[in-house]
Coordinates of C-alpha atoms and ligand atoms in Angstrom, one line a residue:
X297 CA 0.0 0.0 0.0
X298 CA 1.2 3.5 -0.7
X299 CA 1.8 6.1 1.9
X300 CA -1.4 7.9 0.8
X301 CA -3.7 4.9 0.9
X302 CA -2.2 3.8 4.3
X303 CA -2.6 7.3 5.7
X304 CA -5.1 8.1 8.5
X305 CA -7.0 10.6 6.5
X306 CA -7.5 8.2 3.5
X307 CA -8.5 5.4 5.8
X308 CA -11.0 7.6 7.6
X309 CA -12.5 8.6 4.2
X310 CA -12.7 4.9 3.2
X311 CA -14.7 4.2 6.3
X312 CA -16.9 7.2 5.8
X313 CA -17.6 6.2 2.2
X314 CA -19.5 3.2 3.4
X315 CA -21.8 5.5 5.4
X316 CA -22.3 8.0 2.5
X317 CA -22.6 5.5 -0.4
X318 CA -26.1 4.2 0.4
X319 CA -27.5 7.7 1.1
X320 CA -29.5 9.6 -1.5
X321 CA -29.0 13.3 -1.9
X322 CA -32.8 13.7 -2.3
X323 CA -33.1 12.5 1.3
X324 CA -30.1 14.6 2.4
X325 CA -31.8 17.8 1.1
X326 CA -35.1 16.9 2.8
X327 CA -33.3 16.3 6.1
X328 CA -31.3 19.5 5.9
X329 CA -33.0 22.5 4.3
X330 CA -29.9 24.6 4.9
X331 CA -27.7 22.5 2.5
X332 CA -27.4 25.2 0.0
X333 CA -26.3 27.8 2.6
X334 CA -23.9 25.3 4.1
X335 CA -22.4 24.0 0.9
X336 CA -22.0 27.1 -1.3
X337 CA -19.4 29.9 -1.4
X338 CA -19.2 33.3 -3.0
X339 CA -16.2 35.1 -4.3
X340 CA -16.8 38.5 -5.9
X341 CA -19.4 37.8 -8.5
X342 CA -18.9 34.1 -8.5
X343 CA -21.2 31.6 -6.8
X344 CA -19.9 28.1 -6.2
X345 CA -22.8 25.7 -5.3
X346 CA -21.5 22.3 -4.3
X347 CA -24.5 21.2 -2.3
X348 CA -25.6 18.7 -4.9
X349 CA -22.7 16.4 -4.0
X350 CA -22.7 13.2 -2.2
X351 CA -21.3 14.7 1.0
X352 CA -22.3 15.9 4.4
X353 CA -20.4 18.1 6.9
X354 CA -18.3 15.2 8.0
X355 CA -17.3 14.4 4.4
X356 CA -16.0 17.9 4.0
X357 CA -14.2 17.8 7.3
X358 CA -12.5 14.5 6.3
X359 CA -11.6 15.8 2.8
X360 CA -10.1 18.9 4.3
X361 CA -8.2 16.7 6.7
X362 CA -6.8 14.9 3.6
X363 CA -5.7 18.2 2.2
X364 CA -4.1 19.1 5.5
X365 CA -2.3 15.8 5.7
X366 CA -0.9 16.3 2.2
X367 CA 0.3 19.8 3.3
X368 CA -1.6 21.5 0.5
X369 CA -1.0 25.0 1.9
X370 CA 2.8 24.4 2.1
X371 CA 2.8 23.2 -1.5
X372 CA 0.8 26.2 -2.6
X373 CA 3.4 28.5 -1.0
X374 CA 6.2 26.6 -2.7
X375 CA 4.5 27.1 -6.1
X376 CA 3.9 30.9 -5.6
X377 CA 7.5 31.2 -4.2
X378 CA 9.0 29.9 -7.5
X379 CA 10.5 26.7 -6.0
X380 CA 11.3 24.1 -8.6
X381 CA 8.2 22.0 -8.0
X382 CA 8.3 20.5 -11.5
X383 CA 10.9 18.0 -10.2
X384 CA 11.4 15.9 -13.4
X385 CA 12.3 19.0 -15.4
X386 CA 13.9 20.9 -12.6
X387 CA 11.7 24.0 -13.2
X388 CA 9.5 26.3 -11.3
X389 CA 5.8 26.6 -12.3
X390 CA 5.2 30.2 -12.0
X391 CA 2.2 31.1 -14.2
X392 CA 1.0 33.0 -11.1
X393 CA 3.9 35.5 -11.5
X394 CA 2.5 36.3 -15.0
X395 CA -0.7 37.6 -13.4
X396 CA 0.8 39.0 -10.2
X397 CA -0.8 42.5 -10.0
X398 CA 0.8 43.4 -6.8
X399 CA 4.2 45.1 -6.2
X400 CA 5.6 42.0 -4.6
X401 CA 8.7 40.5 -6.2
X402 CA 8.8 36.9 -7.3
X403 CA 12.1 35.1 -7.4
X404 CA 13.4 32.3 -9.5
X405 CA 17.0 31.3 -8.8
X406 CA 17.4 34.5 -6.7
X407 CA 16.3 36.8 -9.6
X408 CA 13.1 38.8 -9.4
X409 CA 11.2 37.9 -12.6
X410 CA 8.6 40.7 -12.3
X411 CA 10.6 43.3 -14.2
X412 CA 10.9 40.9 -17.2
X413 CA 7.2 40.0 -16.9
X414 CA 6.2 43.7 -17.0
X415 CA 8.7 44.5 -19.8
X416 CA 7.1 41.9 -22.1
X417 CA 3.6 43.1 -21.1
X418 CA 4.7 46.5 -22.2
X419 CA 6.0 45.2 -25.6
X420 CA 2.7 43.3 -26.1
X421 CA 0.8 46.5 -25.4
X422 CA 2.9 48.5 -27.9
X423 CA 2.6 45.9 -30.6
X424 CA -1.1 45.1 -30.2
X425 CA -2.0 48.9 -30.0
X426 CA 0.0 49.4 -33.2
X427 CA -1.8 46.7 -35.1
X428 CA -5.2 47.7 -33.7
X429 CA -4.9 51.4 -34.4
X430 CA -3.3 50.9 -37.8
X431 CA 0.2 52.2 -37.1
X432 CA 1.7 48.8 -37.9
X433 CA 0.6 48.2 -41.5
X434 CA 1.3 45.2 -43.8
X435 CA 4.0 45.2 -46.4
X436 CA 1.8 46.9 -49.0
X437 CA 0.6 49.6 -46.5
X438 CA -2.7 48.0 -45.7
X439 CA -4.2 47.6 -42.2
X440 CA -4.1 44.1 -40.6
X441 CA -7.6 42.5 -40.5
X442 CA -6.7 38.9 -39.8
X443 CA -4.5 37.3 -37.2
X444 CA -3.5 33.7 -37.6
X445 CA -2.0 32.0 -34.6
X446 CA 0.2 29.0 -35.5
X447 CA 0.8 26.8 -32.5
X448 CA -0.4 23.6 -30.9
X449 CA -1.2 22.2 -27.4
X450 CA -0.5 24.8 -24.8
X451 CA 0.5 27.3 -27.5
X452 CA -3.0 27.0 -29.1
X453 CA -5.8 25.8 -26.8
X454 CA -5.5 28.6 -24.2
X455 CA -5.5 31.6 -26.5
X456 CA -8.0 29.9 -28.8
X457 CA -10.4 29.3 -26.0
X458 CA -10.0 32.8 -24.6
X459 CA -10.5 34.5 -28.0
X460 CA -13.6 32.5 -28.5
X461 CA -14.8 33.3 -24.9
X462 CA -14.2 37.1 -25.3
X463 CA -15.4 37.4 -28.9
X464 CA -18.0 39.9 -27.6
X465 CA -15.2 42.3 -26.7
X466 CA -13.3 41.9 -30.0
X467 CA -12.5 44.8 -32.3
X468 CA -14.7 45.1 -35.3
X469 CA -12.9 44.2 -38.5
X470 CA -10.3 42.1 -36.8
X471 CA -10.5 38.3 -36.9
X472 CA -8.5 35.7 -35.0
X473 CA -7.8 32.3 -36.6
X474 CA -5.9 29.3 -35.1
X475 CA -4.0 26.8 -37.0
X476 CA -2.7 23.8 -35.0
X477 CA -3.2 20.5 -36.8
X478 CA -0.3 19.4 -39.1
X479 CA -3.0 18.2 -41.4
X480 CA -2.6 20.6 -44.4
X481 CA -6.3 21.0 -44.5
X482 CA -6.2 23.2 -41.4
X483 CA -3.9 25.7 -42.9
X484 CA -5.3 25.6 -46.4
X485 CA -8.9 26.0 -45.3
X486 CA -7.9 28.9 -43.0
X487 CA -5.9 30.7 -45.7
X488 CA -8.5 30.2 -48.4
X489 CA -10.5 33.3 -47.4
X490 CA -7.5 35.4 -46.3
X491 CA -5.7 38.2 -48.0
X492 CA -1.9 38.1 -47.5
X493 CA -1.7 41.9 -47.6
X494 CA -3.8 42.1 -44.4
X495 CA -2.8 39.0 -42.6
X496 CA -0.5 38.7 -39.6
X497 CA 0.9 35.3 -38.5
X498 CA 2.0 34.7 -34.9
X499 CA 4.2 31.6 -34.6
X500 CA 3.6 30.5 -31.0
X501 CA 6.0 27.8 -29.7
X502 CA 7.8 27.6 -26.4
X503 CA 10.5 25.5 -27.9
X504 CA 10.2 26.7 -31.6
X505 CA 11.0 23.1 -32.6
X506 CA 7.6 21.5 -32.5
X507 CA 7.1 19.6 -35.7
X508 CA 3.5 20.6 -36.4
X509 CA 4.0 24.2 -35.7
X510 CA 7.3 24.6 -37.7
X511 CA 5.7 22.7 -40.6
X512 CA 2.6 25.0 -40.6
X513 CA 4.8 28.1 -40.1
X514 CA 7.0 27.2 -43.0
X515 CA 4.0 26.7 -45.3
X516 CA 2.4 29.9 -44.1
X517 CA 5.6 31.8 -44.8
X518 CA 5.8 30.3 -48.4
X519 CA 2.2 31.3 -49.0
X520 CA 2.9 34.8 -47.9
X521 CA 6.0 35.2 -49.9
X522 CA 4.3 33.8 -53.0
X523 CA 1.3 36.0 -52.6
X524 CA 3.2 39.2 -51.9
X525 CA 6.2 38.3 -54.2
X526 CA 8.8 39.5 -51.7
X527 CA 10.8 37.9 -48.9
X528 CA 10.8 41.2 -47.1
X529 CA 7.1 40.9 -46.4
X530 CA 7.9 38.4 -43.7
X531 CA 9.2 41.3 -41.5
X532 CA 5.8 42.9 -41.4
X533 CA 3.6 39.8 -41.4
X534 CA 5.2 37.5 -38.9
X535 CA 5.5 37.7 -35.2
X536 CA 6.8 35.0 -32.8
X537 CA 6.3 34.0 -29.2
X538 CA 8.9 31.7 -27.8
X539 CA 11.5 31.0 -25.1
X540 CA 13.9 30.1 -28.0
X541 CA 15.1 33.5 -29.4
X542 CA 17.9 31.9 -31.4
X543 CA 15.4 29.8 -33.3
X544 CA 13.0 32.7 -33.9
X545 CA 15.8 34.8 -35.5
X546 CA 16.9 31.8 -37.6
X547 CA 13.4 31.6 -38.9
X548 CA 13.8 35.2 -40.0
X549 CA 11.3 36.9 -37.7
X550 CA 12.0 40.6 -37.1
X551 CA 13.4 40.8 -33.5
X552 CA 11.0 43.7 -32.8
X553 CA 8.1 41.2 -33.4
X554 CA 9.4 38.6 -31.0
X555 CA 7.9 38.1 -27.6
X556 CA 9.7 36.2 -25.0
X557 CA 8.6 34.0 -22.2
X558 CA 10.5 31.7 -19.9
X559 CA 11.0 28.1 -19.0
X560 CA 9.2 28.4 -15.7
X561 CA 5.9 28.9 -17.7
X562 CA 4.4 25.5 -18.6
X563 CA 2.8 25.2 -22.1
X564 CA -0.7 24.5 -20.8
X565 CA -0.3 27.3 -18.2
X566 CA 1.0 29.9 -20.7
X567 CA -2.0 31.8 -21.9
X568 CA -1.1 34.5 -19.3
X569 CA 2.3 35.0 -20.9
X570 CA 3.1 36.4 -24.4
X571 CA 1.4 33.2 -25.7
X572 CA -1.7 35.4 -25.0
X573 CA -0.6 37.8 -27.7
X574 CA -3.5 36.9 -30.0
X575 CA -5.9 37.7 -27.1
X576 CA -4.3 41.1 -26.7
X577 CA -4.6 41.8 -30.4
X578 CA -8.1 40.6 -30.6
X579 CA -9.7 42.2 -27.6
X580 CA -7.0 44.8 -26.7
X581 CA -4.3 44.9 -24.0
X582 CA -6.6 46.5 -21.4
X583 CA -8.9 43.5 -21.6
X584 CA -6.0 41.1 -21.5
X585 CA -4.8 42.8 -18.3
X586 CA -8.4 42.5 -16.9
X587 CA -8.1 38.7 -17.6
X588 CA -4.8 38.7 -15.7
X589 CA -6.6 40.6 -12.9
X590 CA -9.2 37.9 -12.7
X591 CA -6.5 35.2 -12.5
X592 CA -4.8 37.2 -9.7
X593 CA -8.0 37.5 -7.7
X594 CA -8.4 33.8 -7.8
X595 CA -4.7 33.4 -6.8
X596 CA -5.3 35.6 -3.7
X597 CA -8.4 33.6 -2.8
X598 CA -6.5 30.3 -3.2
X599 CA -3.6 31.5 -1.1
X600 CA -5.5 33.1 1.7
X601 CA -8.9 31.4 2.1
X602 CA -9.0 28.6 4.7
X603 CA -9.1 25.2 3.2
X604 CA -12.8 24.6 3.9
X605 CA -13.8 27.9 2.4
X606 CA -11.4 27.6 -0.6
X607 CA -13.2 27.0 -3.9
X608 CA -10.3 25.4 -5.8
X609 CA -9.4 23.3 -2.8
X610 CA -13.0 22.0 -2.4
X611 CA -13.4 21.4 -6.1
X612 CA -10.2 19.4 -6.1
X613 CA -11.1 17.4 -3.1
X614 CA -14.6 16.6 -4.5
X615 CA -12.9 15.3 -7.6
X616 CA -10.7 13.0 -5.5
X617 CA -13.8 11.8 -3.5
X618 CA -15.4 10.6 -6.7
X619 CA -12.3 9.4 -8.5
X620 CA -10.9 7.4 -5.6
X621 CA -13.8 6.4 -3.4
X622 CA -16.7 6.2 -5.8
X623 CA -14.5 4.9 -8.7
X624 CA -15.7 7.6 -11.1
X625 CA -13.6 7.8 -14.3
X626 CA -14.9 10.9 -16.0
X627 CA -15.7 14.4 -15.1
X628 CA -17.9 16.5 -17.4
X629 CA -17.9 20.2 -17.8
X630 CA -21.0 21.9 -19.3
X631 CA -20.8 25.6 -19.9
X632 CA -24.3 27.2 -20.4
X633 CA -22.7 30.0 -22.3
X634 CA -22.0 29.6 -26.0
X635 CA -18.9 31.8 -25.7
X636 CA -17.3 29.1 -23.4
X637 CA -17.8 26.4 -26.0
X638 CA -14.1 25.6 -26.2
X639 CA -13.6 25.7 -22.4
X640 CA -14.1 21.9 -22.0
X641 CA -11.4 21.2 -24.7
X642 CA -9.1 23.6 -22.9
X643 CA -9.7 21.9 -19.6
X644 CA -9.1 18.5 -21.2
X645 CA -5.5 19.4 -21.7
X646 CA -5.1 21.2 -18.4
X647 CA -6.4 18.3 -16.4
X648 CA -5.5 15.3 -18.4
X649 CA -2.0 16.3 -19.3
X650 CA -1.4 17.5 -15.8
X651 CA -2.8 14.7 -13.7
X652 CA -2.8 11.8 -16.1
X653 CA 0.2 10.2 -14.2
X654 CA 0.8 6.7 -12.9
X655 CA 3.9 7.2 -10.8
X656 CA 4.3 9.6 -7.9
X657 CA 6.8 12.4 -7.5
X658 CA 9.4 9.8 -6.4
X659 CA 8.7 7.6 -9.4
X660 CA 6.8 5.0 -7.4
X661 CA 3.7 3.5 -8.9
X662 CA 0.5 4.7 -7.4
X663 CA -2.2 2.3 -6.0
X664 CA -5.0 4.9 -6.4
X665 CA -6.7 6.5 -9.4
X666 CA -5.4 9.9 -10.6
X667 CA -6.7 12.3 -13.2
X668 CA -10.1 11.7 -14.7
X669 CA -11.2 11.9 -18.3
X670 CA -12.5 15.4 -18.8
X671 CA -15.0 16.2 -21.5
X672 CA -18.0 18.4 -22.2
X673 CA -20.0 20.5 -24.6
X674 CA -22.0 23.6 -24.1
X675 CA -25.5 23.4 -22.8
X676 CA -28.2 23.0 -24.0
X677 CA -26.8 21.0 -26.9
X678 CA -25.5 18.2 -24.7
X679 CA -29.0 17.6 -23.3
X680 CA -30.2 16.5 -26.7
X681 CA -27.2 14.2 -27.2
X682 CA -25.4 12.5 -24.4
X683 CA -27.1 13.5 -21.1
X684 CA -29.1 10.3 -21.5
X685 CA -26.1 8.4 -20.2
X686 CA -25.7 10.8 -17.3
X687 CA -29.3 10.4 -16.2
X688 CA -30.0 6.7 -16.8
X689 CA -26.7 5.0 -17.7
X690 CA -24.7 2.7 -15.5
X691 CA -21.9 5.2 -14.7
X692 CA -21.7 8.1 -12.3
X693 CA -20.2 11.1 -14.0
X694 CA -19.7 14.1 -11.7
X695 CA -20.3 17.2 -13.7
X696 CA -19.7 20.9 -13.5
X697 CA -22.3 23.4 -14.7
X698 CA -21.2 26.9 -15.5
X699 CA -23.6 29.8 -16.3
X700 CA -23.8 33.6 -16.4
X701 CA -26.7 35.3 -14.8
X702 CA -26.8 37.9 -17.6
X703 CA -26.4 37.2 -21.2
X704 CA -24.1 39.4 -23.4
X705 CA -26.7 39.0 -26.1
X706 CA -30.1 39.3 -24.4
X707 CA -32.8 38.6 -26.9
X708 CA -36.4 37.6 -26.0
X709 CA -36.6 34.9 -23.4
X710 CA -33.5 33.0 -24.6
X711 CA -31.5 33.5 -21.4
X712 CA -34.2 32.5 -19.0
X713 CA -34.8 29.4 -21.1
X714 CA -31.1 28.6 -21.0
X715 CA -30.8 29.0 -17.2
X716 CA -34.1 27.1 -16.6
X717 CA -32.5 24.2 -18.5
X718 CA -29.2 24.5 -16.6
X719 CA -30.9 24.5 -13.2
X720 CA -33.3 21.7 -14.3
X721 CA -30.5 19.4 -15.3
X722 CA -28.7 19.6 -12.0
X723 CA -32.0 19.2 -10.2
X724 CA -33.0 16.2 -12.3
X725 CA -29.6 14.6 -11.9
X726 CA -29.9 14.9 -8.2
X727 CA -33.5 14.1 -7.4
X728 CA -34.1 11.6 -10.2
X729 CA -37.6 10.1 -10.5
X730 CA -38.7 7.2 -8.3
X731 CA -40.8 4.2 -9.5
X732 CA -43.8 5.6 -7.6
X733 CA -43.5 9.0 -9.3
X734 CA -43.0 7.4 -12.7
X735 CA -46.0 5.1 -12.2
X736 CA -48.2 8.0 -11.1
X737 CA -47.3 9.8 -14.3
X738 CA -48.1 6.9 -16.5
X739 CA -51.4 6.3 -14.7
X740 CA -52.3 10.0 -15.4
X741 CA -51.4 9.4 -19.0
X742 CA -54.0 6.7 -19.0
X743 CA -51.7 3.7 -19.7
X744 CA -53.2 0.3 -19.2
X745 CA -51.7 -2.0 -16.6
X746 CA -49.6 -4.2 -18.9
X747 CA -48.2 -1.4 -21.0
X748 CA -47.5 0.6 -17.9
X749 CA -45.5 -2.2 -16.2
X750 CA -43.5 -2.7 -19.4
X751 CA -42.7 0.9 -19.7
X752 CA -42.1 1.7 -16.0
X753 CA -38.5 0.6 -15.7
X754 CA -37.5 2.8 -18.6
X755 CA -39.1 5.8 -17.0
X756 CA -37.2 5.6 -13.7
X757 CA -34.3 8.0 -13.0
X758 CA -32.0 6.9 -10.1
X759 CA -30.8 10.4 -9.4
X760 CA -28.1 10.9 -6.8
X761 CA -25.7 12.1 -9.5
X762 CA -23.3 14.8 -8.2
X763 CA -22.9 18.2 -9.8
X764 CA -21.2 21.5 -9.0
X765 CA -22.8 24.8 -10.2
X766 CA -20.7 27.9 -10.9
X767 CA -22.7 31.0 -11.5
X768 CA -21.2 34.3 -12.4
X769 CA -22.6 37.7 -13.3
X770 CA -21.6 38.0 -16.9
X771 CA -18.8 36.6 -19.0
X772 CA -16.2 39.4 -18.9
X773 CA -12.3 39.1 -19.0
X774 CA -12.0 39.3 -15.2
X775 CA -14.5 36.5 -14.6
X776 CA -12.9 34.4 -17.3
X777 CA -9.5 34.9 -15.7
X778 CA -11.0 33.7 -12.3
X779 CA -12.6 30.6 -13.9
X780 CA -9.4 29.5 -15.6
X781 CA -7.2 30.1 -12.5
X782 CA -9.8 28.2 -10.5
X783 CA -9.4 25.1 -12.6
X784 CA -5.6 25.4 -12.7
X785 CA -5.6 25.4 -8.9
X786 CA -8.1 22.7 -8.6
X787 CA -5.8 20.5 -10.7
X788 CA -2.8 21.5 -8.5
X789 CA -4.6 20.6 -5.3
X790 CA -5.4 17.2 -6.7
X791 CA -1.8 16.7 -7.8
X792 CA -0.6 17.5 -4.3
X793 CA -2.9 15.0 -2.6
X794 CA -2.1 12.3 -5.2
X795 CA 1.6 13.2 -4.8
X796 CA 2.2 13.5 -8.5
X797 CA 3.9 16.1 -10.7
X798 CA 1.3 18.0 -12.6
X799 CA 3.8 20.1 -14.6
X800 CA 5.5 17.6 -16.8
X801 CA 4.1 15.6 -19.7
X802 CA 6.4 12.8 -20.6
X803 CA 3.5 10.9 -22.0
X804 CA 3.6 12.9 -25.3
X805 CA 7.2 11.7 -26.0
X806 CA 6.9 8.1 -27.2
X807 CA 4.5 8.9 -30.1
X808 CA 6.7 11.8 -31.2
X809 CA 9.8 9.5 -31.2
X810 CA 8.1 6.8 -33.2
X811 CA 6.7 9.3 -35.7
X812 CA 10.2 10.5 -36.2
X813 CA 11.2 7.0 -37.1
X814 CA 8.2 6.3 -39.4
X815 CA 8.3 9.6 -41.4
X816 CA 11.5 8.6 -43.3
X817 CA 10.0 5.2 -43.9
X818 CA 6.9 6.8 -45.5
X819 CA 9.1 9.0 -47.6
X820 CA 10.7 5.8 -48.8
X821 CA 14.1 7.1 -47.8
X822 CA 14.9 4.1 -45.6
X823 CA 13.5 0.6 -45.8
X824 CA 10.7 -0.1 -43.4
X825 CA 12.1 -0.9 -40.0
X826 CA 11.1 -3.8 -37.9
X827 CA 7.9 -2.7 -36.3
X828 CA 5.2 -4.9 -35.0
X829 CA 3.1 -6.7 -37.7
X830 CA 0.3 -4.2 -37.6
X831 CA 2.5 -1.1 -38.0
X832 CA 4.6 -2.8 -40.7
X833 CA 1.3 -3.7 -42.5
X834 CA 0.0 -0.2 -42.3
X835 CA 3.3 1.2 -43.7
X836 CA 3.3 -1.3 -46.5
X837 CA -0.4 -0.6 -47.3
X838 CA 0.5 3.1 -47.6
X839 CA 3.3 2.4 -50.0
X840 CA 1.2 0.0 -52.1
X841 CA -1.7 2.4 -52.4
X842 CA -0.1 5.8 -52.4
Ligands
G6Q938 C1 1.7 21.7 -22.6 C2 2.5 20.8 -23.4 C3 2.3 20.9 -24.9 C4 3.0 22.0 -25.6 C5 2.9 21.7 -27.1 C6 3.5 22.9 -27.9 O1 1.8 21.9 -21.4 O2 3.8 21.0 -23.1 O3 0.9 20.9 -25.2 O4 2.4 23.2 -25.3 O5 3.6 20.5 -27.4 O6 4.9 23.1 -27.5 P1 5.7 24.3 -28.0 O7 5.0 25.5 -27.5 O8 7.1 24.1 -27.6 O9 5.5 24.3 -29.6

């Protein structure tokens, strides 16, 4: 048994699970009318309702004890203090410094990183203002109307999700596009409708060596030079964001258009850095700084609120409760806000790349489950597609519901209908429908006995399905910053309890290595190496049919 599963807090939770497991939330709500007050928290304009979870006060106490035992608060301070908590890469994880709005210094290896952070923010402001107000023109003197971010993973998903989420605040006549997939279709379909004279490319890559990004960047460069008939055009139409300034200059990017960040910023935590440049261009630097402000507000809460009143801590612990004691394998996220439609995809990387680990910080195999599968789609679409499985399937999928109180596009009754659906879903998942209730309905509908008995089992909803609800006033940059930082910290809390490193991602390496070996084989440059029979067969099939 691992230290964690042997520990007193874990053992106490195991014993407590057998008490909670048979209880139904419907009954718990009937027994305690104050559940909502007891199990909800407010932070600025954010409401976190976690009362529809399979918990009572004792559960929360024991989960908080688990966090205490894991010394979550100490680890949080280590992260904020710039300690090299990413042990396998010997790096700090200091995305919090990028959104530090205080005057407090943050040190990495004895150097205060805040002057550099502020300097790059200043450069981003100058550049984005220049593009937006038409000072920085294209090679032929025309104003930039389209920005194409070329990046993948952490250098794509964050800025893409935020640009989509903040579309309401975007400048008119400025469009943001994102090309990530090495499938040529992604680039070609994006460029189809663009005019080279008014297009700016941002090559976003921490390492500036990523195969997909460099391939797309090379093809975009060739497209631009061909369309404008001049190599010089690259100076005006290409910017880069990277930690590898040697490589950006080798690619021929004008040093004035290069924005730096640092190895203590992890890819999937980098939207707060210059990787957020497309956001600054799209919605303006003031809005980008409001986003940082929201992240900072959540950081302050995370650092200072007691564990049992701390939203990221409680969210993280609830996830552990379901993953490790109820055996839940998936966690769904349903934003009832069309602008947040890419939020689940963004969280997928954040959570699954961070906590999809099977050995602990010391390299020892874990004997408990870690990160869950994260997925989701915006409401109400999911209701007409896969919610069936949530309501009546055999699995328990704890879900987060996110919704704004006010719509940015209030028309007719749309928003009330949207929210009615959101609240109804969490209610339905929790209360379910008993056999008696279903029977009474069928009787009212006039069903005859035989038909009624045949249909009855299909009409029963077990309920008791856990959900969190996050309500916020309106989707603005500050709120979005809070939400993103909330999930980042939730993931961190879980990693601390699970004793895993959430900041590395060695799992992406093997596929990359093997692709490097297979590519020359597809080119036909080297004979097919000795793979397994399936891979050999696929390569041979490609050659025979290509
Ligand atoms: C994120 C990962 C990964 C990374 C991409 C792109 O945490 O490290 O998704 O962001 O592989 O890497 P580059 O920015 O170096 O191109």
